[in-house]
């Protein structure tokens, strides 16, 4: 197997080239280099190579490379040997001395040397982009890629009357400052201070103390600005969108940890949140794998089948739950009729438009089962029926009844508003209890 490769560590001087290992003559391009022997490199001239020269470990069937510089690199009319000669001439003669460069090369004119060098070595966009990529790659080594948080160094400057400008109301992008500062009236304490020569020492010290207090307030103002800038809080909508990329559990943690952000700093705070988000994902994955292990699953192929069957079981369970809920309304003839109509629509292939609702438009709850509830034996049949419909336990009903009877005896009558103020339950239940006691003659209207 042969390869074509340059061998550029030697000049045009024949005595500066290595000798052939076969005939010991100085090599001239092209020549052959064994790809399996070395170091040092095992080099042969073309005559020795064609004779199948072998020496010690070198065999004639070894893979080899043809060493030559007679091929184009950047320009079809320039060989690699001429490219290197040009670079060497520019290094020897200096940039801009194109006549001397052309004289040293002896194969190209002054204009050709200048045009080729400027086109391929100065203005070549390929080299510029390569250097830029190398610089970016070097910079990326020093960046912690696990932290996706980037502070807003270049503050946003939204156009006038845009949605972002309305969200950032109170902030002046051109000045990178706020219309109203934190502790906005801190300067008021200095407006009447004037240092004069006849101030006593005590008064002078007092004025100095006021100035020191003002400086501390300015430091706090600056500290808050730095927190807003470092954490990207100026564009609050963008900050909220970044926060919503986390699951609900991590968002709750984010909210609880927000107060520590000013202590940790933006990068460290985001590292903490990211680490908790990763922990949450790992715990969820571990829980899923533990579920597979408990189910006796040992391969991911079986896990996919298990997930599909699990989804089917969940759908069947939901159907049974819906049926059990419908059956709870079986005592309500109206709700039962609605359900039967809905089932008939489903069986006929129509989309159901009738929902299981009561006459009031709200789903009616099943009557309360009073069996075994304390206080049931103290109720008559009509009171039991009221507790079942209102879904009120007998003990609570007896307490409410006693309170209403007591208040009615004191006032000589009772209004519905007074009953509602006396028992703090649903107003509809209170009305039903009040109407029932009026109907039964236990209380009278005021």
PDB file of C-alpha atoms in Angstrom, residues 99-387:
ATOM      1  CA  UNK A  99      12.231  41.396  -5.801  1.00  0.00           C
ATOM      2  CA  UNK A 100      14.735  39.775  -3.450  1.00  0.00           C
ATOM      3  CA  UNK A 101      12.207  37.023  -2.671  1.00  0.00           C
ATOM      4  CA  UNK A 102      11.752  36.334  -6.410  1.00  0.00           C
ATOM      5  CA  UNK A 103      15.541  36.294  -6.954  1.00  0.00           C
ATOM      6  CA  UNK A 104      16.004  33.740  -4.165  1.00  0.00           C
ATOM      7  CA  UNK A 105      13.198  31.520  -5.489  1.00  0.00           C
ATOM      8  CA  UNK A 106      14.346  31.868  -9.159  1.00  0.00           C
ATOM      9  CA  UNK A 107      11.168  30.104 -10.409  1.00  0.00           C
ATOM     10  CA  UNK A 108       8.578  32.861  -9.862  1.00  0.00           C
ATOM     11  CA  UNK A 109       8.439  36.558 -10.715  1.00  0.00           C
ATOM     12  CA  UNK A 110       8.146  39.454  -8.261  1.00  0.00           C
ATOM     13  CA  UNK A 111       4.448  39.991  -9.043  1.00  0.00           C
ATOM     14  CA  UNK A 112       3.643  36.278  -8.721  1.00  0.00           C
ATOM     15  CA  UNK A 113       5.337  36.032  -5.338  1.00  0.00           C
ATOM     16  CA  UNK A 114       3.541  39.114  -3.936  1.00  0.00           C
ATOM     17  CA  UNK A 115       0.111  38.139  -5.303  1.00  0.00           C
ATOM     18  CA  UNK A 116       0.381  34.539  -4.111  1.00  0.00           C
ATOM     19  CA  UNK A 117       1.598  35.459  -0.620  1.00  0.00           C
ATOM     20  CA  UNK A 118      -1.046  38.163  -0.062  1.00  0.00           C
ATOM     21  CA  UNK A 119      -3.858  35.947  -1.366  1.00  0.00           C
ATOM     22  CA  UNK A 120      -3.077  32.719   0.449  1.00  0.00           C
ATOM     23  CA  UNK A 121      -1.159  33.735   3.579  1.00  0.00           C
ATOM     24  CA  UNK A 122      -2.505  37.194   4.469  1.00  0.00           C
ATOM     25  CA  UNK A 123      -6.086  37.478   3.172  1.00  0.00           C
ATOM     26  CA  UNK A 124      -7.034  33.802   3.252  1.00  0.00           C
ATOM     27  CA  UNK A 125     -10.379  33.479   5.174  1.00  0.00           C
ATOM     28  CA  UNK A 126      -9.659  29.790   5.781  1.00  0.00           C
ATOM     29  CA  UNK A 127      -6.662  30.587   7.966  1.00  0.00           C
ATOM     30  CA  UNK A 128      -8.566  33.349   9.770  1.00  0.00           C
ATOM     31  CA  UNK A 129     -11.507  31.045  10.611  1.00  0.00           C
ATOM     32  CA  UNK A 130      -9.104  28.299  11.672  1.00  0.00           C
ATOM     33  CA  UNK A 131      -7.316  30.620  14.069  1.00  0.00           C
ATOM     34  CA  UNK A 132     -10.659  31.826  15.395  1.00  0.00           C
ATOM     35  CA  UNK A 133     -11.835  28.259  15.975  1.00  0.00           C
ATOM     36  CA  UNK A 134      -8.608  27.435  17.773  1.00  0.00           C
ATOM     37  CA  UNK A 135      -9.050  30.484  19.996  1.00  0.00           C
ATOM     38  CA  UNK A 136     -12.665  29.566  20.779  1.00  0.00           C
ATOM     39  CA  UNK A 137     -11.656  25.981  21.513  1.00  0.00           C
ATOM     40  CA  UNK A 138      -8.953  27.209  23.879  1.00  0.00           C
ATOM     41  CA  UNK A 139     -11.432  29.494  25.655  1.00  0.00           C
ATOM     42  CA  UNK A 140     -14.025  26.720  25.928  1.00  0.00           C
ATOM     43  CA  UNK A 141     -11.563  24.617  27.931  1.00  0.00           C
ATOM     44  CA  UNK A 142     -11.752  27.121  30.766  1.00  0.00           C
ATOM     45  CA  UNK A 143     -15.561  27.333  30.758  1.00  0.00           C
ATOM     46  CA  UNK A 144     -17.601  25.063  33.024  1.00  0.00           C
ATOM     47  CA  UNK A 145     -20.027  23.655  30.482  1.00  0.00           C
ATOM     48  CA  UNK A 146     -22.273  22.247  33.249  1.00  0.00           C
ATOM     49  CA  UNK A 147     -23.546  25.747  34.086  1.00  0.00           C
ATOM     50  CA  UNK A 148     -26.006  27.099  31.475  1.00  0.00           C
ATOM     51  CA  UNK A 149     -26.461  30.417  33.324  1.00  0.00           C
ATOM     52  CA  UNK A 150     -24.961  33.506  31.653  1.00  0.00           C
ATOM     53  CA  UNK A 151     -25.154  36.877  33.474  1.00  0.00           C
ATOM     54  CA  UNK A 152     -26.445  39.794  31.436  1.00  0.00           C
ATOM     55  CA  UNK A 153     -23.279  41.844  30.902  1.00  0.00           C
ATOM     56  CA  UNK A 154     -24.612  43.622  27.810  1.00  0.00           C
ATOM     57  CA  UNK A 155     -27.836  45.004  29.201  1.00  0.00           C
ATOM     58  CA  UNK A 156     -30.872  44.859  26.894  1.00  0.00           C
ATOM     59  CA  UNK A 157     -31.959  47.966  25.022  1.00  0.00           C
ATOM     60  CA  UNK A 158     -35.529  47.378  23.825  1.00  0.00           C
ATOM     61  CA  UNK A 159     -37.184  49.631  21.284  1.00  0.00           C
ATOM     62  CA  UNK A 160     -39.584  52.264  22.511  1.00  0.00           C
ATOM     63  CA  UNK A 161     -43.127  51.102  23.337  1.00  0.00           C
ATOM     64  CA  UNK A 162     -42.261  47.428  22.759  1.00  0.00           C
ATOM     65  CA  UNK A 163     -43.485  44.628  25.008  1.00  0.00           C
ATOM     66  CA  UNK A 164     -40.026  44.269  26.534  1.00  0.00           C
ATOM     67  CA  UNK A 165     -39.806  48.009  27.221  1.00  0.00           C
ATOM     68  CA  UNK A 166     -43.131  47.841  29.093  1.00  0.00           C
ATOM     69  CA  UNK A 167     -41.886  44.853  31.094  1.00  0.00           C
ATOM     70  CA  UNK A 168     -38.765  46.828  31.988  1.00  0.00           C
ATOM     71  CA  UNK A 169     -40.616  49.996  32.955  1.00  0.00           C
ATOM     72  CA  UNK A 170     -38.483  52.091  35.292  1.00  0.00           C
ATOM     73  CA  UNK A 171     -35.184  51.078  33.676  1.00  0.00           C
ATOM     74  CA  UNK A 172     -33.212  53.343  31.319  1.00  0.00           C
ATOM     75  CA  UNK A 173     -31.256  51.120  28.900  1.00  0.00           C
ATOM     76  CA  UNK A 174     -29.153  53.917  27.404  1.00  0.00           C
ATOM     77  CA  UNK A 175     -27.870  54.927  30.835  1.00  0.00           C
ATOM     78  CA  UNK A 176     -27.907  51.387  32.295  1.00  0.00           C
ATOM     79  CA  UNK A 177     -29.621  52.818  35.355  1.00  0.00           C
ATOM     80  CA  UNK A 178     -33.003  53.020  37.037  1.00  0.00           C
ATOM     81  CA  UNK A 179     -35.389  55.963  37.129  1.00  0.00           C
ATOM     82  CA  UNK A 180     -36.001  55.427  40.829  1.00  0.00           C
ATOM     83  CA  UNK A 181     -33.097  54.166  42.901  1.00  0.00           C
ATOM     84  CA  UNK A 182     -33.153  51.995  45.965  1.00  0.00           C
ATOM     85  CA  UNK A 183     -33.359  54.273  48.996  1.00  0.00           C
ATOM     86  CA  UNK A 184     -34.194  57.018  46.534  1.00  0.00           C
ATOM     87  CA  UNK A 185     -34.181  59.857  49.101  1.00  0.00           C
ATOM     88  CA  UNK A 186     -30.825  59.038  50.735  1.00  0.00           C
ATOM     89  CA  UNK A 187     -29.380  62.332  49.451  1.00  0.00           C
ATOM     90  CA  UNK A 188     -31.958  64.402  51.327  1.00  0.00           C
ATOM     91  CA  UNK A 189     -30.024  64.011  54.569  1.00  0.00           C
ATOM     92  CA  UNK A 190     -27.058  65.848  53.006  1.00  0.00           C
ATOM     93  CA  UNK A 191     -28.860  68.785  51.464  1.00  0.00           C
ATOM     94  CA  UNK A 192     -28.549  71.006  54.566  1.00  0.00           C
ATOM     95  CA  UNK A 193     -25.040  69.944  55.615  1.00  0.00           C
ATOM     96  CA  UNK A 194     -22.345  72.545  55.125  1.00  0.00           C
ATOM     97  CA  UNK A 195     -18.840  72.299  56.605  1.00  0.00           C
ATOM     98  CA  UNK A 196     -17.719  75.677  57.965  1.00  0.00           C
ATOM     99  CA  UNK A 197     -14.621  76.661  59.907  1.00  0.00           C
ATOM    100  CA  UNK A 198     -16.397  77.716  63.116  1.00  0.00           C
ATOM    101  CA  UNK A 199     -18.058  74.300  63.628  1.00  0.00           C
ATOM    102  CA  UNK A 200     -17.392  72.756  67.001  1.00  0.00           C
ATOM    103  CA  UNK A 201     -15.665  69.385  67.152  1.00  0.00           C
ATOM    104  CA  UNK A 202     -18.899  67.669  68.137  1.00  0.00           C
ATOM    105  CA  UNK A 203     -20.859  69.238  65.274  1.00  0.00           C
ATOM    106  CA  UNK A 204     -18.079  68.428  62.819  1.00  0.00           C
ATOM    107  CA  UNK A 205     -17.993  64.789  63.993  1.00  0.00           C
ATOM    108  CA  UNK A 206     -21.786  64.618  63.670  1.00  0.00           C
ATOM    109  CA  UNK A 207     -21.630  65.841  60.060  1.00  0.00           C
ATOM    110  CA  UNK A 208     -18.894  63.316  59.284  1.00  0.00           C
ATOM    111  CA  UNK A 209     -21.101  60.574  60.746  1.00  0.00           C
ATOM    112  CA  UNK A 210     -24.001  61.639  58.505  1.00  0.00           C
ATOM    113  CA  UNK A 211     -21.715  61.454  55.456  1.00  0.00           C
ATOM    114  CA  UNK A 212     -20.505  57.986  56.523  1.00  0.00           C
ATOM    115  CA  UNK A 213     -24.111  56.836  56.838  1.00  0.00           C
ATOM    116  CA  UNK A 214     -24.822  58.183  53.366  1.00  0.00           C
ATOM    117  CA  UNK A 215     -21.820  56.264  52.001  1.00  0.00           C
ATOM    118  CA  UNK A 216     -23.106  53.034  53.550  1.00  0.00           C
ATOM    119  CA  UNK A 217     -26.499  53.605  51.935  1.00  0.00           C
ATOM    120  CA  UNK A 218     -24.803  54.148  48.577  1.00  0.00           C
ATOM    121  CA  UNK A 219     -22.905  50.875  49.015  1.00  0.00           C
ATOM    122  CA  UNK A 220     -26.179  49.049  49.668  1.00  0.00           C
ATOM    123  CA  UNK A 221     -27.690  50.652  46.573  1.00  0.00           C
ATOM    124  CA  UNK A 222     -24.707  49.536  44.503  1.00  0.00           C
ATOM    125  CA  UNK A 223     -24.829  46.047  45.986  1.00  0.00           C
ATOM    126  CA  UNK A 224     -28.465  45.624  44.945  1.00  0.00           C
ATOM    127  CA  UNK A 225     -27.695  46.875  41.430  1.00  0.00           C
ATOM    128  CA  UNK A 226     -24.906  44.336  41.151  1.00  0.00           C
ATOM    129  CA  UNK A 227     -27.240  41.524  42.204  1.00  0.00           C
ATOM    130  CA  UNK A 228     -29.790  42.599  39.589  1.00  0.00           C
ATOM    131  CA  UNK A 229     -27.130  42.803  36.874  1.00  0.00           C
ATOM    132  CA  UNK A 230     -25.278  39.579  37.748  1.00  0.00           C
ATOM    133  CA  UNK A 231     -28.437  37.480  38.001  1.00  0.00           C
ATOM    134  CA  UNK A 232     -30.036  38.896  34.845  1.00  0.00           C
ATOM    135  CA  UNK A 233     -33.068  40.259  36.705  1.00  0.00           C
ATOM    136  CA  UNK A 234     -33.476  43.342  34.513  1.00  0.00           C
ATOM    137  CA  UNK A 235     -35.143  41.294  31.778  1.00  0.00           C
ATOM    138  CA  UNK A 236     -37.402  39.472  34.214  1.00  0.00           C
ATOM    139  CA  UNK A 237     -39.458  37.690  31.528  1.00  0.00           C
ATOM    140  CA  UNK A 238     -36.345  35.990  30.137  1.00  0.00           C
ATOM    141  CA  UNK A 239     -35.329  35.020  33.669  1.00  0.00           C
ATOM    142  CA  UNK A 240     -38.735  33.427  34.268  1.00  0.00           C
ATOM    143  CA  UNK A 241     -38.556  31.489  31.001  1.00  0.00           C
ATOM    144  CA  UNK A 242     -35.189  30.067  32.048  1.00  0.00           C
ATOM    145  CA  UNK A 243     -36.666  29.064  35.396  1.00  0.00           C
ATOM    146  CA  UNK A 244     -39.576  27.220  33.764  1.00  0.00           C
ATOM    147  CA  UNK A 245     -37.265  24.808  31.980  1.00  0.00           C
ATOM    148  CA  UNK A 246     -37.002  22.834  35.222  1.00  0.00           C
ATOM    149  CA  UNK A 247     -39.558  20.256  36.435  1.00  0.00           C
ATOM    150  CA  UNK A 248     -42.183  21.375  38.961  1.00  0.00           C
ATOM    151  CA  UNK A 249     -40.265  19.960  41.929  1.00  0.00           C
ATOM    152  CA  UNK A 250     -37.067  21.782  40.942  1.00  0.00           C
ATOM    153  CA  UNK A 251     -39.021  25.007  40.357  1.00  0.00           C
ATOM    154  CA  UNK A 252     -40.309  24.818  43.945  1.00  0.00           C
ATOM    155  CA  UNK A 253     -36.728  24.348  45.142  1.00  0.00           C
ATOM    156  CA  UNK A 254     -35.656  27.272  42.944  1.00  0.00           C
ATOM    157  CA  UNK A 255     -38.243  29.465  44.658  1.00  0.00           C
ATOM    158  CA  UNK A 256     -37.094  28.422  48.141  1.00  0.00           C
ATOM    159  CA  UNK A 257     -33.411  28.875  47.277  1.00  0.00           C
ATOM    160  CA  UNK A 258     -33.903  32.288  45.685  1.00  0.00           C
ATOM    161  CA  UNK A 259     -33.064  34.116  48.926  1.00  0.00           C
ATOM    162  CA  UNK A 260     -29.587  32.551  48.958  1.00  0.00           C
ATOM    163  CA  UNK A 261     -28.720  33.717  45.433  1.00  0.00           C
ATOM    164  CA  UNK A 262     -27.249  37.008  46.646  1.00  0.00           C
ATOM    165  CA  UNK A 263     -24.878  35.079  48.948  1.00  0.00           C
ATOM    166  CA  UNK A 264     -23.711  32.416  46.484  1.00  0.00           C
ATOM    167  CA  UNK A 265     -23.496  34.554  43.371  1.00  0.00           C
ATOM    168  CA  UNK A 266     -25.064  33.779  39.984  1.00  0.00           C
ATOM    169  CA  UNK A 267     -22.755  30.969  38.870  1.00  0.00           C
ATOM    170  CA  UNK A 268     -22.554  29.132  42.183  1.00  0.00           C
ATOM    171  CA  UNK A 269     -26.293  29.490  42.749  1.00  0.00           C
ATOM    172  CA  UNK A 270     -27.029  28.037  39.338  1.00  0.00           C
ATOM    173  CA  UNK A 271     -24.615  25.174  40.031  1.00  0.00           C
ATOM    174  CA  UNK A 272     -26.622  24.325  43.154  1.00  0.00           C
ATOM    175  CA  UNK A 273     -29.911  24.354  41.237  1.00  0.00           C
ATOM    176  CA  UNK A 274     -28.436  22.325  38.366  1.00  0.00           C
ATOM    177  CA  UNK A 275     -27.041  19.748  40.789  1.00  0.00           C
ATOM    178  CA  UNK A 276     -30.463  19.371  42.442  1.00  0.00           C
ATOM    179  CA  UNK A 277     -32.114  19.059  39.029  1.00  0.00           C
ATOM    180  CA  UNK A 278     -29.634  16.317  38.128  1.00  0.00           C
ATOM    181  CA  UNK A 279     -30.290  14.614  41.469  1.00  0.00           C
ATOM    182  CA  UNK A 280     -34.028  14.733  40.799  1.00  0.00           C
ATOM    183  CA  UNK A 281     -33.552  13.144  37.358  1.00  0.00           C
ATOM    184  CA  UNK A 282     -31.296  10.445  38.798  1.00  0.00           C
ATOM    185  CA  UNK A 283     -33.740   9.630  41.600  1.00  0.00           C
ATOM    186  CA  UNK A 284     -36.600   9.381  39.121  1.00  0.00           C
ATOM    187  CA  UNK A 285     -34.559   7.094  36.870  1.00  0.00           C
ATOM    188  CA  UNK A 286     -33.506   4.944  39.855  1.00  0.00           C
ATOM    189  CA  UNK A 287     -37.133   4.664  40.960  1.00  0.00           C
ATOM    190  CA  UNK A 288     -38.118   3.567  37.451  1.00  0.00           C
ATOM    191  CA  UNK A 289     -35.360   0.928  37.340  1.00  0.00           C
ATOM    192  CA  UNK A 290     -36.327  -0.308  40.806  1.00  0.00           C
ATOM    193  CA  UNK A 291     -39.900  -0.710  39.577  1.00  0.00           C
ATOM    194  CA  UNK A 292     -38.595  -2.809  36.682  1.00  0.00           C
ATOM    195  CA  UNK A 293     -36.525  -4.920  39.075  1.00  0.00           C
ATOM    196  CA  UNK A 294     -39.532  -5.567  41.342  1.00  0.00           C
ATOM    197  CA  UNK A 295     -41.509  -6.643  38.279  1.00  0.00           C
ATOM    198  CA  UNK A 296     -38.773  -9.103  37.364  1.00  0.00           C
ATOM    199  CA  UNK A 297     -37.634  -7.201  34.248  1.00  0.00           C
ATOM    200  CA  UNK A 298     -33.992  -7.665  33.262  1.00  0.00           C
ATOM    201  CA  UNK A 299     -33.796  -6.055  29.788  1.00  0.00           C
ATOM    202  CA  UNK A 300     -34.863  -2.767  28.233  1.00  0.00           C
ATOM    203  CA  UNK A 301     -36.811  -4.625  25.563  1.00  0.00           C
ATOM    204  CA  UNK A 302     -38.943  -6.161  28.305  1.00  0.00           C
ATOM    205  CA  UNK A 303     -39.198  -2.731  29.936  1.00  0.00           C
ATOM    206  CA  UNK A 304     -40.796  -1.258  26.788  1.00  0.00           C
ATOM    207  CA  UNK A 305     -43.347  -4.075  26.765  1.00  0.00           C
ATOM    208  CA  UNK A 306     -43.994  -3.500  30.477  1.00  0.00           C
ATOM    209  CA  UNK A 307     -44.585   0.237  29.931  1.00  0.00           C
ATOM    210  CA  UNK A 308     -47.036  -0.471  27.106  1.00  0.00           C
ATOM    211  CA  UNK A 309     -48.986  -2.966  29.219  1.00  0.00           C
ATOM    212  CA  UNK A 310     -48.899  -0.604  32.202  1.00  0.00           C
ATOM    213  CA  UNK A 311     -50.434   2.154  30.096  1.00  0.00           C
ATOM    214  CA  UNK A 312     -53.166  -0.244  28.960  1.00  0.00           C
ATOM    215  CA  UNK A 313     -53.891  -1.224  32.585  1.00  0.00           C
ATOM    216  CA  UNK A 314     -54.140   2.427  33.594  1.00  0.00           C
ATOM    217  CA  UNK A 315     -56.655   3.088  30.830  1.00  0.00           C
ATOM    218  CA  UNK A 316     -58.751   0.105  31.927  1.00  0.00           C
ATOM    219  CA  UNK A 317     -58.608   1.269  35.537  1.00  0.00           C
ATOM    220  CA  UNK A 318     -59.836   4.726  34.536  1.00  0.00           C
ATOM    221  CA  UNK A 319     -62.733   3.166  32.660  1.00  0.00           C
ATOM    222  CA  UNK A 320     -63.706   1.118  35.713  1.00  0.00           C
ATOM    223  CA  UNK A 321     -63.449   4.217  37.904  1.00  0.00           C
ATOM    224  CA  UNK A 322     -65.729   6.153  35.566  1.00  0.00           C
ATOM    225  CA  UNK A 323     -68.255   3.290  35.611  1.00  0.00           C
ATOM    226  CA  UNK A 324     -68.199   3.095  39.411  1.00  0.00           C
ATOM    227  CA  UNK A 325     -68.781   6.840  39.629  1.00  0.00           C
ATOM    228  CA  UNK A 326     -71.742   6.588  37.274  1.00  0.00           C
ATOM    229  CA  UNK A 327     -73.203   3.741  39.277  1.00  0.00           C
ATOM    230  CA  UNK A 328     -73.119   5.933  42.381  1.00  0.00           C
ATOM    231  CA  UNK A 329     -75.747   8.135  40.744  1.00  0.00           C
ATOM    232  CA  UNK A 330     -78.075   5.239  40.087  1.00  0.00           C
ATOM    233  CA  UNK A 331     -80.455   6.445  42.798  1.00  0.00           C
ATOM    234  CA  UNK A 332     -80.862   9.745  40.950  1.00  0.00           C
ATOM    235  CA  UNK A 333     -83.318   8.917  38.150  1.00  0.00           C
ATOM    236  CA  UNK A 334     -82.424  12.043  36.171  1.00  0.00           C
ATOM    237  CA  UNK A 335     -78.671  11.362  36.331  1.00  0.00           C
ATOM    238  CA  UNK A 336     -79.287   7.711  35.458  1.00  0.00           C
ATOM    239  CA  UNK A 337     -81.331   8.714  32.406  1.00  0.00           C
ATOM    240  CA  UNK A 338     -78.559  11.044  31.249  1.00  0.00           C
ATOM    241  CA  UNK A 339     -75.997   8.278  31.628  1.00  0.00           C
ATOM    242  CA  UNK A 340     -78.125   5.821  29.641  1.00  0.00           C
ATOM    243  CA  UNK A 341     -78.547   8.394  26.864  1.00  0.00           C
ATOM    244  CA  UNK A 342     -74.796   8.952  26.781  1.00  0.00           C
ATOM    245  CA  UNK A 343     -74.137   5.217  26.540  1.00  0.00           C
ATOM    246  CA  UNK A 344     -76.634   4.924  23.699  1.00  0.00           C
ATOM    247  CA  UNK A 345     -74.787   7.670  21.818  1.00  0.00           C
ATOM    248  CA  UNK A 346     -71.478   5.881  22.358  1.00  0.00           C
ATOM    249  CA  UNK A 347     -72.895   2.557  21.150  1.00  0.00           C
ATOM    250  CA  UNK A 348     -74.309   4.167  18.016  1.00  0.00           C
ATOM    251  CA  UNK A 349     -70.982   5.824  17.184  1.00  0.00           C
ATOM    252  CA  UNK A 350     -72.129   9.382  17.944  1.00  0.00           C
ATOM    253  CA  UNK A 351     -70.133  11.806  20.050  1.00  0.00           C
ATOM    254  CA  UNK A 352     -71.907  12.132  23.407  1.00  0.00           C
ATOM    255  CA  UNK A 353     -73.291  15.592  24.096  1.00  0.00           C
ATOM    256  CA  UNK A 354     -75.193  14.804  27.297  1.00  0.00           C
ATOM    257  CA  UNK A 355     -73.238  14.738  30.504  1.00  0.00           C
ATOM    258  CA  UNK A 356     -74.232  13.112  33.767  1.00  0.00           C
ATOM    259  CA  UNK A 357     -75.520  16.160  35.606  1.00  0.00           C
ATOM    260  CA  UNK A 358     -78.334  17.019  37.927  1.00  0.00           C
ATOM    261  CA  UNK A 359     -81.126  19.484  37.226  1.00  0.00           C
ATOM    262  CA  UNK A 360     -79.033  22.326  38.624  1.00  0.00           C
ATOM    263  CA  UNK A 361     -76.334  21.807  36.005  1.00  0.00           C
ATOM    264  CA  UNK A 362     -73.887  20.500  38.611  1.00  0.00           C
ATOM    265  CA  UNK A 363     -72.960  16.882  39.131  1.00  0.00           C
ATOM    266  CA  UNK A 364     -75.183  15.560  41.919  1.00  0.00           C
ATOM    267  CA  UNK A 365     -73.459  13.755  44.771  1.00  0.00           C
ATOM    268  CA  UNK A 366     -74.842  10.407  46.001  1.00  0.00           C
ATOM    269  CA  UNK A 367     -76.835  10.433  49.258  1.00  0.00           C
ATOM    270  CA  UNK A 368     -74.829  10.047  52.448  1.00  0.00           C
ATOM    271  CA  UNK A 369     -74.889   6.580  53.985  1.00  0.00           C
ATOM    272  CA  UNK A 370     -75.767   7.061  57.692  1.00  0.00           C
ATOM    273  CA  UNK A 371     -75.177   3.455  58.701  1.00  0.00           C
ATOM    274  CA  UNK A 372     -72.967   3.317  61.773  1.00  0.00           C
ATOM    275  CA  UNK A 373     -72.603   7.086  62.155  1.00  0.00           C
ATOM    276  CA  UNK A 374     -72.930   8.343  65.765  1.00  0.00           C
ATOM    277  CA  UNK A 375     -76.187  10.179  66.549  1.00  0.00           C
ATOM    278  CA  UNK A 376     -78.233   8.463  63.815  1.00  0.00           C
ATOM    279  CA  UNK A 377     -80.496   6.801  66.389  1.00  0.00           C
ATOM    280  CA  UNK A 378     -81.518  10.235  67.736  1.00  0.00           C
ATOM    281  CA  UNK A 379     -82.985  11.349  64.378  1.00  0.00           C
ATOM    282  CA  UNK A 380     -86.450  10.738  63.040  1.00  0.00           C
ATOM    283  CA  UNK A 381     -87.031   9.590  59.481  1.00  0.00           C
ATOM    284  CA  UNK A 382     -87.450  13.093  58.064  1.00  0.00           C
ATOM    285  CA  UNK A 383     -84.235  14.267  59.748  1.00  0.00           C
ATOM    286  CA  UNK A 384     -82.387  11.210  58.445  1.00  0.00           C
ATOM    287  CA  UNK A 385     -83.586  12.028  54.951  1.00  0.00           C
ATOM    288  CA  UNK A 386     -82.379  15.636  55.365  1.00  0.00           C
ATOM    289  CA  UNK A 387     -78.908  14.513  56.521  1.00  0.00           C
TER     290      UNK A 387
END
